Amino acid sequence: MSAELNLIEEAETHTTIALTGSMDVVGAGAIENKFIGYTVARKKHALVDMSGVEFLGSMGIRVFVSTAKALLRDQKKLVLFAAKPPIEKTLIMSGFNSVVPVVATLADAKGKLGL
Amino acid sequence: MQPEPKIQFSIKVDLAALAPTAERIRYFLCEHGVDADAIYAIEIVIEEIATNTIKYGFGNYGFVSPAKGNITLTTTVTEARAELLIEDDGPPFDPTQAPDPIQHRDVDEMPVGGLGIHLVRTLTDGFEYKRVNHHNQVRVWVHRKKE
């Protein structure tokens, strides 16, 4: 199972996208350019629905970290929401959630950005 | 006494070989009643350790031409735990000696990589390395949850 990316909402202030599948070394590599295109390239806050992600390895986290760093250069933020328990545990164990918000719902994600 | 359930795969030094192998190991662990958390931890180990071996041990960053070499994954289920042994004939590399990444409070300071072995260390209950007969042997285990 590879990874897929779908656009959910394109607003003036932010973009909401949904990831599905496996963010392993192959899946993360396959969607990385598209992910950057929908986030960093738009210079808006990025909200990512993680509810369809079944696996997240360090290569997937790497994509998120590099995206969050690039967005920060434009004073924009990345927020992940609705991750399944094992995915959320991986984000916590990696320390990722201490630098990028990982929240339960889309409303929580918008709240983190003051939207 | 019944022998412990065991399954073994030898795979090419090719990143594309990892996902199908991980899927077969997942089915094997499910069939033997291993809980979801333990299965997920074993999948993380396959992804992180085997990816490191393929990329850095054998120098294969691509997905088309497998490099020369052998990787064998042996999964065993006991009453107490699920265990995975990953063996390869690449150059010596002991992942248990890799330092943990420094925890940062600012995304700008967080390193982009270097999290894979940290995940293996934190999600498993045991993580050992041996060099035996010119082979790297990485053994991990995860305790099964009691019903």
Coordinates of C-alpha atoms in Angstrom, one line a residue:
Chain A
M1 CA 0.0 0.0 0.0
S2 CA 1.5 3.3 -1.0
A3 CA 0.6 6.8 0.1
E4 CA -1.9 9.2 -1.5
L5 CA -2.7 12.8 -1.0
N6 CA -6.0 14.6 -1.6
L7 CA -6.9 18.2 -1.4
I8 CA -9.8 18.8 1.1
E9 CA -10.0 22.6 1.3
E10 CA -8.2 25.5 -0.3
A11 CA -8.9 28.7 1.7
E12 CA -7.4 32.1 1.7
T13 CA -5.4 31.5 4.9
H14 CA -4.8 27.7 4.8
T15 CA -4.9 24.5 2.9
T16 CA -6.4 21.3 4.2
I17 CA -5.2 18.0 2.8
A18 CA -5.7 14.4 3.6
L19 CA -3.1 11.7 3.5
T20 CA -3.9 8.0 3.2
G21 CA -2.0 4.7 3.0
S22 CA 1.5 4.0 4.2
M23 CA 4.1 6.7 4.9
D24 CA 7.0 4.3 4.7
V25 CA 10.2 4.8 2.7
V26 CA 8.4 4.2 -0.6
G27 CA 5.1 5.9 0.2
A28 CA 6.7 9.0 1.7
G29 CA 9.1 9.3 -1.2
A30 CA 6.3 9.0 -3.7
I31 CA 4.2 11.8 -2.4
E32 CA 6.9 14.1 -1.1
N33 CA 6.9 16.5 -4.1
K34 CA 3.1 16.7 -4.2
F35 CA 3.0 17.3 -0.5
I36 CA 5.5 20.2 -0.8
G37 CA 3.4 21.5 -3.7
Y38 CA 0.2 21.6 -1.6
T39 CA 1.9 23.1 1.5
V40 CA 5.2 24.9 1.2
A41 CA 4.7 26.2 -2.3
R42 CA 1.3 27.8 -1.4
K43 CA 2.8 29.8 1.5
K44 CA -0.3 29.2 3.7
H45 CA -0.9 27.3 6.9
A46 CA -1.2 23.6 6.2
L47 CA -3.6 21.3 8.0
V48 CA -3.1 17.5 7.4
D49 CA -5.9 15.0 8.0
M50 CA -4.0 11.8 9.1
S51 CA -7.0 9.6 9.7
G52 CA -6.3 7.5 6.6
V53 CA -2.6 6.9 7.4
E54 CA -2.0 3.3 8.3
F55 CA 1.8 3.4 8.8
L56 CA 4.3 6.2 9.6
G57 CA 8.0 5.6 9.6
S58 CA 10.9 8.0 10.0
M59 CA 10.9 8.9 6.3
G60 CA 7.3 10.1 6.6
I61 CA 8.3 12.1 9.7
R62 CA 11.2 13.5 7.8
V63 CA 8.8 14.9 5.1
F64 CA 6.7 16.6 7.8
V65 CA 9.8 18.1 9.6
S66 CA 11.2 19.5 6.4
T67 CA 7.8 20.9 5.4
A68 CA 7.3 22.5 8.9
K69 CA 10.8 24.1 8.6
A70 CA 10.1 25.5 5.2
L71 CA 6.6 26.9 6.2
L72 CA 8.2 28.6 9.2
R73 CA 10.3 30.7 6.9
D74 CA 7.1 32.2 5.6
Q75 CA 5.7 32.5 9.2
K76 CA 3.2 29.7 8.4
K77 CA 2.6 26.5 10.4
L78 CA 1.9 22.8 9.8
V79 CA -0.7 21.0 12.0
L80 CA -1.5 17.3 11.9
F81 CA -4.9 16.0 13.1
A82 CA -6.9 12.8 13.6
A83 CA -4.0 10.4 13.6
K84 CA -4.8 6.8 14.6
P85 CA -3.4 5.7 18.0
P86 CA -0.2 3.9 16.6
I87 CA 0.5 6.8 14.3
E88 CA 0.1 9.3 17.2
K89 CA 2.3 7.2 19.4
T90 CA 5.0 7.2 16.7
L91 CA 4.8 11.0 16.5
I92 CA 5.1 11.3 20.3
M93 CA 8.0 8.9 20.5
S94 CA 9.9 10.7 17.8
G95 CA 9.5 14.0 19.7
F96 CA 7.7 15.5 16.6
N97 CA 4.7 16.5 18.6
S98 CA 6.8 18.8 20.8
V99 CA 7.6 21.0 17.9
V100 CA 4.6 20.6 15.6
P101 CA 1.0 20.5 16.8
V102 CA -0.6 17.0 16.6
V103 CA -4.3 17.3 17.6
A104 CA -7.5 15.3 17.6
T105 CA -9.8 17.1 15.2
L106 CA -10.0 19.6 12.3
A107 CA -11.6 22.1 14.7
D108 CA -8.7 21.7 17.1
A109 CA -6.2 22.1 14.2
K110 CA -8.0 25.4 13.2
G111 CA -8.0 26.5 16.8
K112 CA -4.2 26.1 17.0
L113 CA -3.9 28.5 14.1
G114 CA -6.5 30.9 15.3
L115 CA -8.7 30.3 12.2
Chain B
M1 CA 6.1 -29.5 23.2
Q2 CA 5.1 -27.6 20.1
P3 CA 7.8 -25.8 18.2
E4 CA 7.6 -22.0 18.4
P5 CA 5.8 -20.5 15.3
K6 CA 8.5 -19.1 13.0
I7 CA 8.6 -17.6 9.5
Q8 CA 11.6 -16.6 7.4
F9 CA 12.1 -14.5 4.3
S10 CA 15.2 -13.7 2.3
I11 CA 14.8 -10.5 0.3
K12 CA 16.7 -8.6 -2.3
V13 CA 18.6 -5.5 -1.4
D14 CA 15.8 -3.4 -2.7
L15 CA 13.6 -0.9 -0.9
A16 CA 10.6 -2.0 -2.9
A17 CA 10.9 -5.5 -1.3
L18 CA 10.2 -4.2 2.2
A19 CA 6.5 -3.4 2.1
P20 CA 5.4 -6.9 0.8
T21 CA 7.6 -8.6 3.3
A22 CA 6.3 -6.5 6.1
E23 CA 2.8 -7.3 5.1
R24 CA 3.4 -11.1 5.1
I25 CA 5.0 -10.8 8.5
R26 CA 2.0 -8.8 9.8
Y27 CA -0.4 -11.6 8.6
F28 CA 1.8 -14.2 10.3
L29 CA 1.8 -12.3 13.6
C30 CA -2.0 -11.7 13.3
E31 CA -2.6 -15.4 12.7
H32 CA -0.7 -16.2 16.0
G33 CA -2.7 -13.7 18.1
V34 CA 0.0 -11.0 18.5
D35 CA -1.6 -7.7 19.6
A36 CA -1.7 -4.7 17.3
D37 CA 0.8 -2.6 19.2
A38 CA 3.4 -5.3 19.1
I39 CA 2.8 -5.9 15.4
Y40 CA 3.1 -2.2 14.7
A41 CA 6.4 -2.1 16.5
I42 CA 7.8 -5.0 14.5
E43 CA 6.7 -3.2 11.3
I44 CA 8.6 -0.1 12.4
V45 CA 11.7 -2.3 12.9
I46 CA 11.5 -3.8 9.5
E47 CA 11.1 -0.4 7.9
E48 CA 13.9 1.4 9.8
I49 CA 16.5 -1.3 10.2
A50 CA 16.1 -2.9 6.7
T51 CA 16.0 0.5 5.1
N52 CA 19.2 1.5 6.8
T53 CA 20.8 -1.7 5.7
I54 CA 19.7 -1.3 2.1
K55 CA 20.7 2.4 1.8
Y56 CA 23.8 2.7 4.0
G57 CA 25.0 -0.9 4.2
F58 CA 24.7 -1.7 0.6
G59 CA 24.5 1.8 -0.9
N60 CA 21.2 1.2 -2.8
Y61 CA 19.2 4.5 -2.7
G62 CA 17.1 3.6 -5.7
F63 CA 14.2 1.2 -6.4
V64 CA 15.1 -0.3 -9.7
S65 CA 18.4 -2.3 -9.5
P66 CA 18.8 -4.3 -6.4
A67 CA 22.4 -4.2 -5.1
K68 CA 24.3 -7.4 -4.4
G69 CA 23.8 -8.8 -0.9
N70 CA 21.4 -10.7 1.2
I71 CA 18.9 -9.8 3.9
T72 CA 17.1 -12.4 5.9
L73 CA 14.2 -11.7 8.3
T74 CA 13.2 -14.3 10.8
T75 CA 10.1 -13.8 12.9
T76 CA 9.3 -15.9 15.9
V77 CA 6.3 -15.9 18.2
T78 CA 6.6 -17.2 21.8
E79 CA 4.0 -17.2 24.6
A80 CA 5.6 -14.0 26.0
R81 CA 6.9 -12.1 23.0
A82 CA 7.2 -11.5 19.2
E83 CA 10.8 -11.5 18.0
L84 CA 12.5 -10.4 14.8
L85 CA 16.0 -11.2 13.7
I86 CA 17.4 -9.2 10.7
E87 CA 20.6 -10.6 9.2
D88 CA 22.6 -9.2 6.4
D89 CA 26.1 -9.7 4.8
G90 CA 26.9 -6.0 4.5
P91 CA 29.7 -4.2 6.2
P92 CA 29.6 -4.2 10.0
F93 CA 27.2 -1.7 11.5
D94 CA 25.8 -1.7 15.0
P95 CA 22.6 0.3 15.2
T96 CA 22.3 -0.1 18.9
Q97 CA 25.2 2.3 19.3
A98 CA 23.6 5.1 17.4
P99 CA 23.0 8.1 19.7
D100 CA 19.5 9.3 20.5
P101 CA 18.6 12.5 18.8
I102 CA 18.5 15.6 21.0
Q103 CA 14.9 16.6 21.8
H104 CA 14.1 20.1 20.5
R105 CA 11.4 22.6 21.4
D106 CA 11.7 24.5 18.2
V107 CA 11.0 23.0 14.8
D108 CA 13.8 25.1 13.2
E109 CA 16.3 23.3 15.4
M110 CA 14.9 19.8 14.9
P111 CA 17.0 17.6 12.7
V112 CA 15.3 16.4 9.5
G113 CA 16.6 12.8 9.8
G114 CA 18.1 10.4 12.3
L115 CA 14.9 9.3 14.0
G116 CA 14.6 5.7 12.7
I117 CA 16.8 4.0 15.2
H118 CA 15.4 6.1 18.0
L119 CA 11.9 4.8 17.1
V120 CA 13.2 1.2 17.1
R121 CA 14.7 1.7 20.5
T122 CA 11.6 3.3 22.1
L123 CA 8.9 1.1 20.5
T124 CA 10.6 -2.3 21.4
D125 CA 11.4 -4.1 24.6
G126 CA 14.8 -5.4 23.5
F127 CA 17.3 -4.4 20.8
E128 CA 20.6 -6.3 20.4
Y129 CA 23.3 -6.5 17.8
K130 CA 25.9 -9.2 17.1
R131 CA 28.5 -9.6 14.3
V132 CA 28.6 -13.4 13.5
N133 CA 30.5 -15.0 10.6
H134 CA 30.7 -11.7 8.6
H135 CA 27.0 -11.1 9.1
N136 CA 25.2 -8.3 11.0
Q137 CA 22.5 -9.7 13.3
V138 CA 20.0 -7.3 14.7
R139 CA 17.5 -8.9 17.1
V140 CA 14.5 -7.1 18.6
W141 CA 11.6 -8.3 20.6
V142 CA 8.3 -6.9 21.9
H143 CA 6.3 -8.2 24.8
R144 CA 2.8 -9.5 24.0
K145 CA 0.0 -8.0 25.9
K146 CA -1.7 -10.5 28.3
E147 CA -5.4 -11.1 27.7

